[in-house]
Amino acid sequence: MRFSILIMFVTLFVIDASNAETWRGLEVAPENRCSPFDRKSQYPYPQSVEDEIVRSMGGKVYGPYTGRYFKTDSETDIEHIVSVSEGHDSGLCKATPEVRIAFATDPLNLTLAAPNVNRCGAGGKCGYDGGEWLPERNKCWFSHSVVAVRKKYGLTIDRAEATSLEEVMSNCSSFEMVFEDIHTEQMDFAASGASNPLERYDTNNNGKITCAEARSHGITPVKRGHPAYEFMYDRDGDGIVCE
């Protein structure tokens, strides 16, 4: 099976008339930093783009990578789907200042993410490309967005990323962003007749809910928005406990 999948991927890489290898209309080439990179001076963007991102998601302050909702955008980072360093090394190192700014502020390439997801650290995106990092949620939307952004700005893609994204996209039925339903679990809890989460889930009555207790009630993994979440310890702050 693995061998057949590899054959399928190989056939998707083609050589065009210019003798360049392509995948889904993108030139396949190694990353190349053809000029020095400085994020702040070469790829500036105003904080106001965060408000534009929220409006594009129907007013929801939502992190599509994890399916997490936030109270305000002060809790989130502006996230470039194709990072500015990745864009620089994929062709923007030769671009004009105007094109670089357009890339950094383009709504097509912008979303929201919790700081621990956006930045460097355990599990963080940290400027990685789709061959090095994929989100836990919305993989189809993410992969399609990467291709769309790279096409718009004439960027190349390396073979490892193309292979990783193809493995995702070849199994997608839709490329739309999926919004997690945070209301279902709240309604289920209300229907149980319990007046508070501790009454229902805190079996040993110690004022907190453990993963063992949550599993015994069949509610794991517990996501932010579930009534039990506030009484549990989210060690990595990703909005999900007892994964």
XYZ file of C-alpha atoms in Angstrom:
243
model
C 0.000 0.000 0.000
C 2.771 2.443 0.948
C 4.545 1.660 -2.341
C 1.404 2.407 -4.372
C 0.962 5.743 -2.571
C 4.530 6.698 -3.424
C 3.922 5.856 -7.078
C 0.831 8.089 -7.060
C 2.865 11.000 -5.676
C 5.623 10.558 -8.234
C 3.144 10.719 -11.129
C 1.840 14.056 -9.830
C 5.223 15.709 -10.361
C 5.559 16.633 -14.031
C 8.143 18.337 -16.237
C 6.757 21.299 -18.191
C 7.953 22.872 -21.458
C 10.569 24.955 -19.648
C 12.050 21.761 -18.182
C 10.863 22.721 -14.695
C 9.331 20.162 -12.356
C 5.827 21.187 -11.271
C 3.110 20.081 -8.837
C -0.459 21.431 -8.969
C 0.789 24.330 -11.085
C 3.676 25.212 -8.747
C 7.343 24.928 -9.647
C 9.072 22.379 -7.427
C 12.461 23.680 -6.300
C 14.618 23.788 -3.171
C 14.298 26.825 -0.915
C 16.817 29.543 -1.746
C 17.584 32.656 0.309
C 18.850 34.786 -2.574
C 18.984 37.981 -0.482
C 19.125 38.821 3.246
C 15.899 38.446 5.229
C 14.494 40.841 7.830
C 10.878 40.281 8.802
C 10.134 43.639 10.401
C 11.590 45.877 7.710
C 10.752 43.796 4.622
C 7.358 42.319 5.597
C 5.569 44.841 7.823
C 1.861 44.605 8.566
C -0.441 46.692 10.776
C -2.141 45.222 13.829
C -5.459 46.264 12.263
C -5.322 43.266 9.909
C -6.358 41.183 12.922
C -9.766 42.905 12.853
C -10.061 42.069 9.146
C -9.372 38.403 9.871
C -12.093 38.327 12.541
C -14.578 39.945 10.128
C -13.706 37.359 7.463
C -14.668 34.616 9.952
C -18.067 36.138 10.625
C -16.957 37.979 13.743
C -15.626 34.841 15.420
C -12.231 34.988 17.116
C -11.250 31.507 16.048
C -8.036 29.534 15.652
C -8.662 27.087 12.777
C -5.481 25.114 13.464
C -6.862 23.841 16.783
C -10.607 24.541 16.547
C -10.330 26.883 19.519
C -12.475 29.987 20.132
C -11.149 33.027 21.992
C -12.909 35.825 23.857
C -10.952 38.599 22.077
C -8.185 38.866 19.497
C -5.856 40.074 22.251
C -5.466 36.351 23.025
C -4.312 35.487 19.490
C -1.412 36.095 17.113
C -1.697 37.127 13.484
C -0.629 33.990 11.656
C 0.760 33.856 8.103
C -0.313 30.570 6.537
C 2.779 30.665 4.330
C 5.242 32.289 6.722
C 7.094 35.383 5.567
C 10.456 33.611 5.926
C 9.140 30.718 3.851
C 7.801 33.122 1.231
C 11.142 34.930 1.138
C 13.029 31.698 0.521
C 10.514 30.582 -2.125
C 10.911 33.569 -4.441
C 10.107 36.792 -2.592
C 13.818 37.322 -1.964
C 13.802 38.732 -5.527
C 10.532 40.673 -5.175
C 9.985 44.407 -4.881
C 9.177 45.986 -1.493
C 5.593 46.546 -2.677
C 5.083 42.842 -3.452
C 6.552 41.809 -0.115
C 4.188 44.130 1.775
C 1.238 42.850 -0.267
C 2.192 39.287 0.709
C 2.491 40.196 4.398
C -0.936 41.868 4.483
C -2.901 39.652 2.083
C -6.084 38.254 3.731
C -5.623 35.094 1.635
C -2.512 34.357 3.687
C -3.734 35.433 7.124
C -5.498 33.677 9.976
C -5.401 33.584 13.791
C -3.594 31.241 16.158
C -2.835 31.019 19.854
C 0.706 32.263 20.598
C 1.890 28.789 21.595
C 0.716 27.464 18.207
C 2.073 30.318 16.098
C 5.472 30.712 17.728
C 8.486 28.506 18.326
C 8.153 25.833 20.996
C 6.778 22.337 21.414
C 4.326 21.793 18.555
C 4.533 25.416 17.374
C 4.456 26.332 13.684
C 7.484 28.598 14.056
C 7.838 29.456 10.343
C 7.781 25.811 9.252
C 6.276 24.835 5.916
C 3.681 22.144 5.214
C 6.374 19.497 4.881
C 7.508 20.133 8.449
C 4.275 21.028 10.249
C 0.540 20.457 9.745
C -2.297 21.712 11.973
C -4.299 19.272 14.079
C -7.553 20.676 12.614
C -8.457 22.048 9.167
C -5.653 20.290 7.310
C -7.578 20.421 4.012
C -8.253 24.158 4.259
C -4.656 24.808 5.314
C -3.125 22.787 2.472
C -5.366 24.388 -0.153
C -4.557 27.852 1.221
C -0.814 27.184 0.977
C -1.190 26.272 -2.702
C -3.405 29.302 -3.423
C -0.967 31.740 -1.791
C 2.057 30.248 -3.535
C 0.295 30.436 -6.903
C -0.792 34.034 -6.384
C 2.778 35.189 -5.678
C 4.570 32.847 -8.080
C 6.383 31.044 -5.277
C 8.106 27.709 -5.599
C 7.486 24.734 -3.323
C 9.995 22.121 -2.238
C 9.379 18.464 -2.904
C 8.920 17.460 0.747
C 6.154 20.028 1.258
C 4.448 19.138 -2.023
C 4.430 15.453 -1.075
C 3.057 16.191 2.417
C 0.296 18.469 1.131
C -0.658 16.064 -1.656
C -1.153 13.291 0.888
C -3.652 15.570 2.641
C -5.372 17.096 -0.398
C -5.873 13.830 -2.254
C -8.206 12.743 0.578
C -10.177 15.985 0.964
C -13.854 16.311 0.046
C -13.859 20.056 0.830
C -11.294 22.808 1.290
C -13.540 25.094 3.319
C -12.549 26.128 6.842
C -14.410 24.015 9.410
C -15.671 25.783 12.529
C -15.863 23.490 15.551
C -19.309 23.382 17.198
C -18.734 24.508 20.780
C -22.425 24.482 21.644
C -23.223 20.763 21.372
C -21.402 19.761 24.565
C -22.901 22.696 26.465
C -26.409 21.638 25.442
C -25.721 18.019 26.387
C -24.602 19.144 29.834
C -27.670 21.336 30.307
C -29.910 18.437 29.311
C -28.338 16.285 32.033
C -29.993 18.411 34.722
C -26.736 19.068 36.606
C -26.409 22.553 38.075
C -22.624 22.708 37.671
C -19.824 20.571 36.150
C -18.433 19.493 39.540
C -21.816 18.037 40.476
C -21.707 15.777 37.455
C -18.014 15.025 36.817
C -16.088 15.508 40.105
C -16.458 11.964 41.388
C -14.182 12.337 44.435
C -15.551 15.798 45.335
C -12.144 17.523 45.532
C -13.158 20.600 43.542
C -11.470 19.682 40.262
C -11.992 17.265 37.396
C -9.250 14.822 36.423
C -8.774 13.070 33.090
C -9.671 9.763 34.758
C -12.995 11.250 35.865
C -13.599 12.793 32.455
C -12.905 9.474 30.731
C -15.240 7.643 33.072
C -18.021 9.995 31.913
C -17.078 9.618 28.234
C -16.355 13.297 27.581
C -12.688 13.157 26.522
C -10.973 14.890 24.882
C -12.339 17.939 26.712
C -12.171 21.136 24.650
C -12.340 24.754 25.667
C -16.060 25.596 25.757
C -17.061 22.351 27.446
C -18.463 23.038 30.965
C -15.859 20.727 32.532
C -12.892 22.485 30.917
C -12.694 25.326 33.456
C -12.188 22.789 36.255
C -9.349 20.971 34.486
C -5.635 21.647 33.973
C -4.650 22.464 30.378
C -0.903 21.996 30.694
C 0.054 23.285 27.189
C -2.744 25.844 26.878
C -3.933 24.549 23.517
C -7.609 24.440 24.517
C -7.799 20.647 24.717
C -7.168 18.384 27.736
C -7.018 14.599 28.064
C -6.091 14.135 24.386
